[in-house]
PDB file of C-alpha atoms in Angstrom:
ATOM      1  CA  MET A 364     -17.735  14.852   8.418  1.00 45.00           C
ATOM      2  CA  SER A 365     -17.187  12.822  11.593  1.00 50.00           C
ATOM      3  CA  SER A 366     -13.358  12.045  13.003  1.00 63.00           C
ATOM      4  CA  ASN A 367     -13.774   8.386  12.697  1.00 78.00           C
ATOM      5  CA  ASP A 368     -14.273   8.636   8.754  1.00 88.00           C
ATOM      6  CA  PHE A 369     -10.577   9.192   9.679  1.00 95.00           C
ATOM      7  CA  ARG A 370      -9.277   6.240  11.691  1.00 95.00           C
ATOM      8  CA  LEU A 371      -7.277   3.314  11.434  1.00 96.00           C
ATOM      9  CA  GLU A 372      -8.613  -0.362  12.233  1.00 96.00           C
ATOM     10  CA  ARG A 373      -6.486  -1.624  14.008  1.00 97.00           C
ATOM     11  CA  TYR A 374      -7.232  -3.310  16.949  1.00 94.00           C
ATOM     12  CA  VAL A 375     -10.024  -4.615  15.795  1.00 95.00           C
ATOM     13  CA  GLU A 376     -11.146  -8.944  15.296  1.00 95.00           C
ATOM     14  CA  LEU A 377     -11.986  -9.548  12.309  1.00 97.00           C
ATOM     15  CA  SER A 378     -15.701  -9.870  10.971  1.00 96.00           C
ATOM     16  CA  PRO A 379     -17.197 -13.693  10.536  1.00 97.00           C
ATOM     17  CA  GLU A 380     -16.377 -12.919   6.757  1.00 98.00           C
ATOM     18  CA  SER A 381     -12.773 -12.191   6.807  1.00 98.00           C
ATOM     19  CA  LYS A 382     -12.743 -14.969   8.974  1.00 98.00           C
ATOM     20  CA  GLU A 383     -14.090 -16.673   5.840  1.00 98.00           C
ATOM     21  CA  ILE A 384     -12.036 -14.964   3.729  1.00 98.00           C
ATOM     22  CA  ALA A 385      -9.053 -15.463   5.521  1.00 98.00           C
ATOM     23  CA  GLU A 386      -8.987 -19.250   5.745  1.00 98.00           C
ATOM     24  CA  LYS A 387     -10.643 -19.940   2.554  1.00 98.00           C
ATOM     25  CA  GLU A 388      -7.887 -17.384   1.050  1.00 98.00           C
ATOM     26  CA  LEU A 389      -5.276 -17.667   3.154  1.00 98.00           C
ATOM     27  CA  ARG A 390      -5.322 -21.237   4.951  1.00 98.00           C
ATOM     28  CA  GLU A 391      -5.665 -19.108   8.467  1.00 98.00           C
ATOM     29  CA  THR A 392      -7.051 -21.355  11.138  1.00 98.00           C
ATOM     30  CA  PRO A 393      -6.482 -20.933  15.039  1.00 98.00           C
ATOM     31  CA  GLU A 394      -3.993 -24.016  14.066  1.00 98.00           C
ATOM     32  CA  ARG A 395      -2.362 -23.317  11.205  1.00 98.00           C
ATOM     33  CA  VAL A 396      -1.395 -19.105  13.173  1.00 98.00           C
ATOM     34  CA  LYS A 397       0.189 -20.770  16.214  1.00 98.00           C
ATOM     35  CA  GLU A 398       2.205 -23.064  14.285  1.00 98.00           C
ATOM     36  CA  ALA A 399       2.808 -20.612  11.848  1.00 98.00           C
ATOM     37  CA  LEU A 400       4.351 -17.965  14.432  1.00 98.00           C
ATOM     38  CA  GLU A 401       6.059 -20.460  16.160  1.00 98.00           C
ATOM     39  CA  LYS A 402       8.072 -21.386  13.224  1.00 98.00           C
ATOM     40  CA  LEU A 403       9.021 -17.802  11.879  1.00 98.00           C
ATOM     41  CA  ARG A 404      10.083 -16.870  15.092  1.00 98.00           C
ATOM     42  CA  GLU A 405      12.752 -19.797  14.831  1.00 98.00           C
ATOM     43  CA  LEU A 406      13.905 -18.905  11.516  1.00 98.00           C
ATOM     44  CA  LEU A 407      13.926 -15.285  12.194  1.00 98.00           C
ATOM     45  CA  LYS A 408      16.804 -16.464  15.082  1.00 98.00           C
ATOM     46  CA  GLU A 409      18.443 -18.802  12.137  1.00 98.00           C
ATOM     47  CA  ASN A 410      18.328 -15.711   9.705  1.00 98.00           C
ATOM     48  CA  THR A 411      20.997 -14.017  12.122  1.00 97.00           C
ATOM     49  CA  ASP A 412      21.528 -11.134   9.758  1.00 98.00           C
ATOM     50  CA  LEU A 413      17.757  -9.982   9.480  1.00 98.00           C
ATOM     51  CA  TYR A 414      16.317  -7.448  12.238  1.00 98.00           C
ATOM     52  CA  PHE A 415      12.563  -7.440  12.811  1.00 98.00           C
ATOM     53  CA  GLY A 416      10.246  -7.936  15.539  1.00 98.00           C
ATOM     54  CA  ASP A 417       8.536 -11.092  16.974  1.00 97.00           C
ATOM     55  CA  ASP A 418       5.847  -9.985  18.437  1.00 98.00           C
ATOM     56  CA  ASP A 419       2.744 -12.104  17.338  1.00 98.00           C
ATOM     57  CA  GLU A 420       1.432  -8.439  15.349  1.00 98.00           C
ATOM     58  CA  THR A 421       4.882  -7.843  13.359  1.00 98.00           C
ATOM     59  CA  LEU A 422       4.925 -11.648  12.608  1.00 98.00           C
ATOM     60  CA  THR A 423       1.248 -11.813  11.012  1.00 98.00           C
ATOM     61  CA  ILE A 424       2.025  -8.439   9.107  1.00 98.00           C
ATOM     62  CA  PHE A 425       3.964 -10.929   6.797  1.00 98.00           C
ATOM     63  CA  LEU A 426       2.506 -14.287   7.443  1.00 98.00           C
ATOM     64  CA  ARG A 427      -1.113 -13.454   6.078  1.00 98.00           C
ATOM     65  CA  PRO A 428       0.030 -12.407   2.225  1.00 98.00           C
ATOM     66  CA  CYS A 429       2.266 -15.214   2.143  1.00 98.00           C
ATOM     67  CA  LYS A 430      -0.731 -17.459   3.395  1.00 98.00           C
ATOM     68  CA  TRP A 431       1.109 -18.519   6.443  1.00 98.00           C
ATOM     69  CA  TYR A 432       3.696 -20.154   4.893  1.00 98.00           C
ATOM     70  CA  PRO A 433       6.947 -19.313   7.377  1.00 98.00           C
ATOM     71  CA  GLU A 434       9.634 -19.370   4.583  1.00 98.00           C
ATOM     72  CA  SER A 435       7.818 -17.763   2.314  1.00 98.00           C
ATOM     73  CA  ALA A 436       6.926 -15.356   5.322  1.00 98.00           C
ATOM     74  CA  ILE A 437      10.879 -14.858   5.897  1.00 98.00           C
ATOM     75  CA  ALA A 438      11.727 -14.343   2.494  1.00 98.00           C
ATOM     76  CA  LEU A 439       9.503 -11.337   2.095  1.00 98.00           C
ATOM     77  CA  MET A 440      11.409 -10.006   5.318  1.00 98.00           C
ATOM     78  CA  ARG A 441      14.485 -10.230   3.056  1.00 98.00           C
ATOM     79  CA  ARG A 442      13.014  -8.817   0.421  1.00 98.00           C
ATOM     80  CA  VAL A 443      11.227  -6.103   2.582  1.00 98.00           C
ATOM     81  CA  ALA A 444      15.428  -6.162   4.038  1.00 98.00           C
ATOM     82  CA  GLU A 445      17.186  -5.349   0.594  1.00 98.00           C
ATOM     83  CA  PHE A 446      14.499  -2.559  -0.689  1.00 98.00           C
ATOM     84  CA  LYS A 447      14.996  -0.593   2.271  1.00 98.00           C
ATOM     85  CA  ARG A 448      18.861  -0.879   2.258  1.00 98.00           C
ATOM     86  CA  ASP A 449      18.880  -0.411  -1.620  1.00 98.00           C
ATOM     87  CA  ASN A 450      16.359   2.624  -0.868  1.00 98.00           C
ATOM     88  CA  ALA A 451      18.222   4.113   2.188  1.00 97.00           C
ATOM     89  CA  SER A 452      18.765   7.628   0.875  1.00 97.00           C
ATOM     90  CA  LEU A 453      15.262   7.484   0.295  1.00 97.00           C
ATOM     91  CA  ILE A 454      12.941   6.046   3.552  1.00 98.00           C
ATOM     92  CA  ASN A 455      15.646   5.579   6.157  1.00 97.00           C
ATOM     93  CA  GLY A 456      14.260   6.943   9.010  1.00 98.00           C
ATOM     94  CA  LEU A 457      11.460   8.460   7.405  1.00 98.00           C
ATOM     95  CA  LEU A 458       8.745  10.417   9.514  1.00 98.00           C
ATOM     96  CA  PRO A 459       5.503  11.601   8.591  1.00 98.00           C
ATOM     97  CA  GLU A 460       6.735  14.770  10.029  1.00 98.00           C
ATOM     98  CA  HIS A 461       9.647  15.080   6.583  1.00 98.00           C
ATOM     99  CA  GLU A 462       6.389  14.994   4.925  1.00 98.00           C
ATOM    100  CA  MET A 463       3.823  17.057   6.792  1.00 98.00           C
ATOM    101  CA  THR A 464       3.541  19.754   3.916  1.00 98.00           C
ATOM    102  CA  ALA A 465       3.162  17.781   1.339  1.00 97.00           C
ATOM    103  CA  PHE A 466       0.063  16.127   3.282  1.00 97.00           C
ATOM    104  CA  LEU A 467      -1.483  18.957   4.679  1.00 97.00           C
ATOM    105  CA  GLU A 468      -0.989  21.200   1.723  1.00 97.00           C
ATOM    106  CA  HIS A 469      -1.026  19.065  -2.092  1.00 96.00           C
ATOM    107  CA  LYS A 470      -3.888  16.890  -3.019  1.00 94.00           C
ATOM    108  CA  VAL A 471      -1.552  14.271  -4.098  1.00 97.00           C
ATOM    109  CA  VAL A 472      -2.285  11.257  -2.027  1.00 96.00           C
ATOM    110  CA  ASN A 473      -5.369  10.143  -0.762  1.00 97.00           C
ATOM    111  CA  VAL A 474      -7.263   7.177   1.180  1.00 97.00           C
ATOM    112  CA  LEU A 475     -11.165   7.368   0.547  1.00 97.00           C
ATOM    113  CA  LYS A 476     -13.426   7.291   3.883  1.00 93.00           C
ATOM    114  CA  GLY A 477     -14.268   3.506   4.648  1.00 92.00           C
ATOM    115  CA  ARG A 478     -13.914   0.367   2.283  1.00 97.00           C
ATOM    116  CA  ASP A 479     -15.134  -0.888  -1.420  1.00 98.00           C
ATOM    117  CA  HIS A 480     -17.951  -3.069  -2.024  1.00 98.00           C
ATOM    118  CA  LYS A 481     -15.420  -5.846  -0.633  1.00 98.00           C
ATOM    119  CA  GLY A 482     -14.240  -4.435   2.157  1.00 98.00           C
ATOM    120  CA  ARG A 483     -10.626  -3.340   0.672  1.00 98.00           C
ATOM    121  CA  ARG A 484      -8.716   0.020   1.573  1.00 98.00           C
ATOM    122  CA  VAL A 485      -8.767   2.411  -1.747  1.00 98.00           C
ATOM    123  CA  LEU A 486      -5.880   4.477  -2.388  1.00 97.00           C
ATOM    124  CA  MET A 487      -6.050   7.491  -4.623  1.00 97.00           C
ATOM    125  CA  VAL A 488      -3.061   8.931  -6.420  1.00 97.00           C
ATOM    126  CA  ASN A 489      -3.956  12.274  -8.234  1.00 96.00           C
ATOM    127  CA  VAL A 490      -0.921  12.794 -10.924  1.00 96.00           C
ATOM    128  CA  GLY A 491      -2.525  14.673 -13.416  1.00 96.00           C
ATOM    129  CA  GLY A 492      -2.949  18.348 -13.458  1.00 95.00           C
ATOM    130  CA  SER A 493      -3.848  19.113  -9.259  1.00 94.00           C
ATOM    131  CA  TRP A 494       0.133  17.368  -9.105  1.00 97.00           C
ATOM    132  CA  ASN A 495       2.281  20.432  -8.346  1.00 97.00           C
ATOM    133  CA  THR A 496       5.531  18.740  -9.344  1.00 97.00           C
ATOM    134  CA  LYS A 497       7.548  21.814  -8.084  1.00 96.00           C
ATOM    135  CA  LYS A 498       6.201  21.292  -4.810  1.00 97.00           C
ATOM    136  CA  VAL A 499       5.321  17.328  -4.383  1.00 98.00           C
ATOM    137  CA  ASN A 500       8.368  16.043  -6.455  1.00 97.00           C
ATOM    138  CA  ALA A 501       8.717  12.128  -7.417  1.00 96.00           C
ATOM    139  CA  ASP A 502      10.345  10.954  -4.778  1.00 97.00           C
ATOM    140  CA  GLN A 503       7.941  12.808  -2.167  1.00 97.00           C
ATOM    141  CA  LEU A 504       5.130  11.681  -3.768  1.00 97.00           C
ATOM    142  CA  PHE A 505       6.532   7.916  -3.238  1.00 97.00           C
ATOM    143  CA  ARG A 506       7.929   8.524   0.520  1.00 98.00           C
ATOM    144  CA  LEU A 507       3.430   9.525   0.549  1.00 97.00           C
ATOM    145  CA  PHE A 508       2.563   5.949  -0.532  1.00 96.00           C
ATOM    146  CA  TYR A 509       5.486   4.153   2.180  1.00 98.00           C
ATOM    147  CA  LEU A 510       4.546   6.066   4.689  1.00 98.00           C
ATOM    148  CA  ILE A 511       0.632   4.673   4.232  1.00 97.00           C
ATOM    149  CA  HIS A 512       1.445   1.699   3.847  1.00 97.00           C
ATOM    150  CA  GLU A 513       3.117   1.337   6.786  1.00 97.00           C
ATOM    151  CA  ALA A 514      -0.317   2.488   8.467  1.00 97.00           C
ATOM    152  CA  ALA A 515      -2.523  -0.057   6.454  1.00 97.00           C
ATOM    153  CA  MET A 516      -0.166  -2.691   6.994  1.00 98.00           C
ATOM    154  CA  LEU A 517      -1.445  -2.821  11.040  1.00 98.00           C
ATOM    155  CA  GLU A 518      -5.292  -3.428   9.827  1.00 98.00           C
ATOM    156  CA  PRO A 519      -6.338  -6.739  10.538  1.00 98.00           C
ATOM    157  CA  GLU A 520      -9.538  -6.551   7.555  1.00 98.00           C
ATOM    158  CA  SER A 521      -6.949  -4.879   5.424  1.00 98.00           C
ATOM    159  CA  GLN A 522      -4.424  -8.118   5.808  1.00 98.00           C
ATOM    160  CA  VAL A 523      -6.697 -10.282   4.767  1.00 98.00           C
ATOM    161  CA  ARG A 524      -9.021  -8.116   2.130  1.00 98.00           C
ATOM    162  CA  GLY A 525      -6.543  -6.222   0.534  1.00 98.00           C
ATOM    163  CA  THR A 526      -6.147  -3.119  -1.153  1.00 98.00           C
ATOM    164  CA  VAL A 527      -7.223  -1.358  -4.290  1.00 98.00           C
ATOM    165  CA  VAL A 528      -4.743   1.343  -5.722  1.00 97.00           C
ATOM    166  CA  VAL A 529      -6.661   4.423  -7.926  1.00 97.00           C
ATOM    167  CA  MET A 530      -4.506   6.362 -10.333  1.00 97.00           C
ATOM    168  CA  ASP A 531      -6.041   9.461 -11.736  1.00 97.00           C
ATOM    169  CA  PHE A 532      -4.352  11.392 -14.493  1.00 97.00           C
ATOM    170  CA  HIS A 533      -6.805  14.215 -15.415  1.00 97.00           C
ATOM    171  CA  ASP A 534      -5.284  17.017 -16.756  1.00 96.00           C
ATOM    172  CA  MET A 535      -2.113  15.348 -16.990  1.00 96.00           C
ATOM    173  CA  GLY A 536       0.513  17.013 -18.651  1.00 95.00           C
ATOM    174  CA  TRP A 537       4.387  17.140 -19.566  1.00 94.00           C
ATOM    175  CA  SER A 538       5.590  18.007 -16.197  1.00 96.00           C
ATOM    176  CA  GLN A 539       3.471  15.523 -14.937  1.00 96.00           C
ATOM    177  CA  THR A 540       4.614  12.962 -17.436  1.00 94.00           C
ATOM    178  CA  MET A 541       8.099  13.424 -16.722  1.00 94.00           C
ATOM    179  CA  ALA A 542       7.768  13.340 -13.398  1.00 94.00           C
ATOM    180  CA  LEU A 543       6.598   9.682 -13.746  1.00 93.00           C
ATOM    181  CA  SER A 544      10.672   8.358 -14.520  1.00 90.00           C
ATOM    182  CA  PRO A 545      11.949   5.255 -15.242  1.00 90.00           C
ATOM    183  CA  ALA A 546      13.942   5.454 -11.831  1.00 92.00           C
ATOM    184  CA  PHE A 547      10.956   6.631 -10.115  1.00 93.00           C
ATOM    185  CA  SER A 548       8.562   3.578 -12.321  1.00 91.00           C
ATOM    186  CA  LYS A 549      10.991   0.758 -11.059  1.00 94.00           C
ATOM    187  CA  ARG A 550      11.442   1.793  -7.603  1.00 96.00           C
ATOM    188  CA  LEU A 551       7.757   2.185  -7.285  1.00 95.00           C
ATOM    189  CA  LEU A 552       6.989  -1.801  -8.895  1.00 94.00           C
ATOM    190  CA  THR A 553       9.910  -3.564  -7.062  1.00 96.00           C
ATOM    191  CA  PHE A 554       8.498  -1.822  -3.887  1.00 97.00           C
ATOM    192  CA  ILE A 555       4.643  -3.002  -4.652  1.00 96.00           C
ATOM    193  CA  GLN A 556       5.842  -6.227  -6.565  1.00 96.00           C
ATOM    194  CA  ASP A 557       8.403  -7.430  -3.853  1.00 97.00           C
ATOM    195  CA  ALA A 558       8.696  -5.538  -0.706  1.00 97.00           C
ATOM    196  CA  MET A 559       5.281  -4.442  -0.007  1.00 97.00           C
ATOM    197  CA  PRO A 560       3.821  -6.923   3.012  1.00 98.00           C
ATOM    198  CA  LEU A 561      -0.172  -6.163   1.630  1.00 97.00           C
ATOM    199  CA  ARG A 562      -2.241  -7.940  -0.524  1.00 97.00           C
ATOM    200  CA  LEU A 563      -2.695  -4.937  -3.738  1.00 97.00           C
ATOM    201  CA  LYS A 564      -5.771  -7.077  -5.434  1.00 98.00           C
ATOM    202  CA  GLU A 565      -6.067  -4.276  -8.106  1.00 97.00           C
ATOM    203  CA  VAL A 566      -5.067  -1.077  -9.983  1.00 96.00           C
ATOM    204  CA  HIS A 567      -7.289   1.079 -11.093  1.00 97.00           C
ATOM    205  CA  PHE A 568      -5.986   3.990 -13.713  1.00 96.00           C
ATOM    206  CA  VAL A 569      -8.551   5.868 -14.580  1.00 98.00           C
ATOM    207  CA  LYS A 570      -8.837   9.545 -16.658  1.00 97.00           C
ATOM    208  CA  GLN A 571      -5.725   9.059 -18.785  1.00 96.00           C
ATOM    209  CA  PRO A 572      -5.127  10.891 -21.393  1.00 95.00           C
ATOM    210  CA  ARG A 573      -3.589  10.351 -24.966  1.00 92.00           C
ATOM    211  CA  ILE A 574       0.215  11.407 -22.996  1.00 92.00           C
ATOM    212  CA  PHE A 575      -0.240   8.678 -20.436  1.00 93.00           C
ATOM    213  CA  SER A 576       1.338   6.803 -23.205  1.00 93.00           C
ATOM    214  CA  VAL A 577       4.525   8.034 -22.812  1.00 91.00           C
ATOM    215  CA  VAL A 578       4.493   6.875 -18.681  1.00 90.00           C
ATOM    216  CA  TRP A 579       2.722   3.340 -19.799  1.00 93.00           C
ATOM    217  CA  LYS A 580       5.966   2.528 -21.933  1.00 91.00           C
ATOM    218  CA  MET A 581       8.418   3.896 -18.861  1.00 86.00           C
ATOM    219  CA  PHE A 582       6.136   1.534 -16.585  1.00 90.00           C
ATOM    220  CA  SER A 583       5.327  -1.989 -18.296  1.00 93.00           C
ATOM    221  CA  PRO A 584       8.890  -2.949 -18.794  1.00 91.00           C
ATOM    222  CA  PHE A 585       9.086  -3.443 -14.514  1.00 92.00           C
ATOM    223  CA  ILE A 586       5.674  -5.342 -13.972  1.00 95.00           C
ATOM    224  CA  ARG A 587       5.490  -8.958 -14.183  1.00 96.00           C
ATOM    225  CA  GLU A 588       2.596 -11.448 -15.015  1.00 96.00           C
ATOM    226  CA  LYS A 589       0.762 -11.527 -11.689  1.00 96.00           C
ATOM    227  CA  LEU A 590       0.052  -7.689 -11.466  1.00 96.00           C
ATOM    228  CA  ARG A 591      -0.183  -7.131 -14.816  1.00 96.00           C
ATOM    229  CA  ALA A 592      -2.793  -9.390 -14.320  1.00 97.00           C
ATOM    230  CA  ARG A 593      -4.425  -6.652 -12.048  1.00 97.00           C
ATOM    231  CA  ILE A 594      -4.077  -3.746 -13.799  1.00 96.00           C
ATOM    232  CA  PHE A 595      -7.294  -2.011 -15.388  1.00 97.00           C
ATOM    233  CA  PHE A 596      -7.714   1.162 -17.981  1.00 96.00           C
ATOM    234  CA  HIS A 597     -10.875   3.073 -17.820  1.00 98.00           C
ATOM    235  CA  GLY A 598     -10.326   6.154 -19.311  1.00 96.00           C
ATOM    236  CA  SER A 599     -12.767   8.235 -18.780  1.00 96.00           C
ATOM    237  CA  ASP A 600     -15.503   4.858 -18.751  1.00 98.00           C
ATOM    238  CA  MET A 601     -16.958   5.078 -15.718  1.00 98.00           C
ATOM    239  CA  GLU A 602     -18.966   1.931 -16.595  1.00 98.00           C
ATOM    240  CA  SER A 603     -15.963   0.178 -17.305  1.00 98.00           C
ATOM    241  CA  PHE A 604     -14.442   1.012 -13.905  1.00 98.00           C
ATOM    242  CA  HIS A 605     -17.871   0.079 -11.856  1.00 98.00           C
ATOM    243  CA  LYS A 606     -17.373  -3.447 -13.388  1.00 98.00           C
ATOM    244  CA  HIS A 607     -14.937  -3.500 -10.517  1.00 98.00           C
ATOM    245  CA  MET A 608     -15.494  -0.601  -7.640  1.00 97.00           C
ATOM    246  CA  ALA A 609     -19.180  -0.644  -6.787  1.00 98.00           C
ATOM    247  CA  PRO A 610     -21.433   2.722  -7.531  1.00 98.00           C
ATOM    248  CA  SER A 611     -22.421   2.951  -4.072  1.00 98.00           C
ATOM    249  CA  HIS A 612     -19.258   2.734  -2.330  1.00 98.00           C
ATOM    250  CA  LEU A 613     -17.245   5.567  -4.610  1.00 98.00           C
ATOM    251  CA  PRO A 614     -17.692   8.854  -4.569  1.00 97.00           C
ATOM    252  CA  ALA A 615     -19.576  11.459  -7.088  1.00 98.00           C
ATOM    253  CA  ASP A 616     -16.168  12.112  -8.678  1.00 97.00           C
ATOM    254  CA  TYR A 617     -16.016   8.704 -10.630  1.00 98.00           C
ATOM    255  CA  GLY A 618     -20.291   8.166 -10.493  1.00 97.00           C
ATOM    256  CA  GLY A 619     -20.435   6.947  -7.769  1.00 98.00           C
ATOM    257  CA  GLN A 620     -23.543   7.208  -5.278  1.00 98.00           C
ATOM    258  CA  LEU A 621     -21.532   9.185  -2.597  1.00 97.00           C
ATOM    259  CA  ASP A 622     -20.232  12.467  -1.709  1.00 97.00           C
ATOM    260  CA  ALA A 623     -17.786  14.134  -4.132  1.00 97.00           C
ATOM    261  CA  ILE A 624     -14.394  14.017  -1.884  1.00 97.00           C
ATOM    262  CA  ASP A 625     -13.917  16.797   0.152  1.00 96.00           C
ATOM    263  CA  TYR A 626     -11.106  15.645   2.356  1.00 96.00           C
ATOM    264  CA  SER A 627      -8.034  14.495   1.549  1.00 95.00           C
ATOM    265  CA  GLY A 628      -4.469  13.810   2.783  1.00 96.00           C
ATOM    266  CA  ALA A 629      -4.890  16.387   5.156  1.00 96.00           C
ATOM    267  CA  GLN A 630      -7.236  14.559   6.948  1.00 97.00           C
ATOM    268  CA  TRP A 631      -4.805  11.269   7.032  1.00 97.00           C
ATOM    269  CA  TYR A 632      -2.216  12.887   8.541  1.00 97.00           C
ATOM    270  CA  PRO A 633      -2.843  12.994  12.050  1.00 97.00           C
ATOM    271  CA  VAL A 634      -3.606   9.382  11.994  1.00 96.00           C
ATOM    272  CA  ILE A 635      -0.825   8.472  10.290  1.00 97.00           C
ATOM    273  CA  ASN A 636       1.187  10.285  13.004  1.00 96.00           C
ATOM    274  CA  GLU A 637      -0.848   8.305  15.252  1.00 97.00           C
ATOM    275  CA  ILE A 638       2.092   5.725  14.600  1.00 98.00           C
ATOM    276  CA  LEU A 639       4.651   6.498  15.301  1.00 98.00           C
ATOM    277  CA  PRO A 640       6.157   3.897  18.148  1.00 98.00           C
ATOM    278  CA  HIS A 641       5.143   1.736  14.823  1.00 98.00           C
ATOM    279  CA  ILE A 642       7.131   3.712  12.302  1.00 98.00           C
ATOM    280  CA  ASN A 643       9.733   4.682  14.800  1.00 98.00           C
ATOM    281  CA  ASN A 644      10.139  -0.006  14.867  1.00 98.00           C
ATOM    282  CA  TRP A 645       9.479  -0.259  10.945  1.00 98.00           C
ATOM    283  CA  ASN A 646      12.266   2.404  10.495  1.00 98.00           C
ATOM    284  CA  SER A 647      14.579  -0.129  12.883  1.00 98.00           C
ATOM    285  CA  TYR A 648      13.892  -3.290  11.178  1.00 98.00           C
ATOM    286  CA  GLY A 649      15.796  -4.830   7.985  1.00 98.00           C
ATOM    287  CA  PHE A 650      19.734  -6.199   7.957  1.00 98.00           C
ATOM    288  CA  VAL A 651      21.424  -5.861  11.236  1.00 97.00           C
ATOM    289  CA  LYS A 652      23.536  -2.982  10.973  1.00 89.00           C
ATOM    290  CA  LYS A 653      27.353  -3.914  11.260  1.00 80.00           C
ATOM    291  CA  THR A 654      29.150  -2.089  14.057  1.00 68.00           C
TER     292      THR A 654
END
């Protein structure tokens, strides 16, 4: 297994195909990019209660999911600031080292090597029997998700192509069901729908048992129509899953043609740890701290 399998594609130019997608889906042209960056810098200066970096990379993180509309981007910045304020006890000052044990010793959150057939990053969340809720609680599960999103948002290809989340409920029992509480559900969905500067294209639920209906009743009230249209339920029907995710880019665990998964968040931990300067900056963003 090559170390190149686990790397962040941060300082790379968009592929020709991604440039076409960016122009078609995100209105991205050199002229519009230049204008939007300048306008968002102005808006940041006017919104004196907000503090975010004004470098091109940071501004692009907010502008791409907002299709280069500066007014939408500043609104997203404000929602991020509100989420960080409202969940400060959970994510304030969060660093990879704080969840090192969860990354290295527990196979709860993983990212597939490479990308799917549409060039998207795929986040795997194992909330079935392999999730020991006594060792990694729901708050920690969210923190892992949060740290991984901080890395993914730096990848230009991910900004344009978007991301996919696969939630695997294999062998889910009562302890996992109880851990996925209404409070966790609301926090996760508020983050995904309001305060995550990434294009979440699809969410797939696989291998869910009957008890999953209890979890869905907790999640469902917080899901708005835009996200609801992107959620798909497959159970053990991998052919259904393959209608969205090509087997050529999936591991054998999901009926795919690639080798079975033999890696975990442990391999991704060093990748996330390498972006500490970005994470420290991100921790400082939000509302201006009152003195």
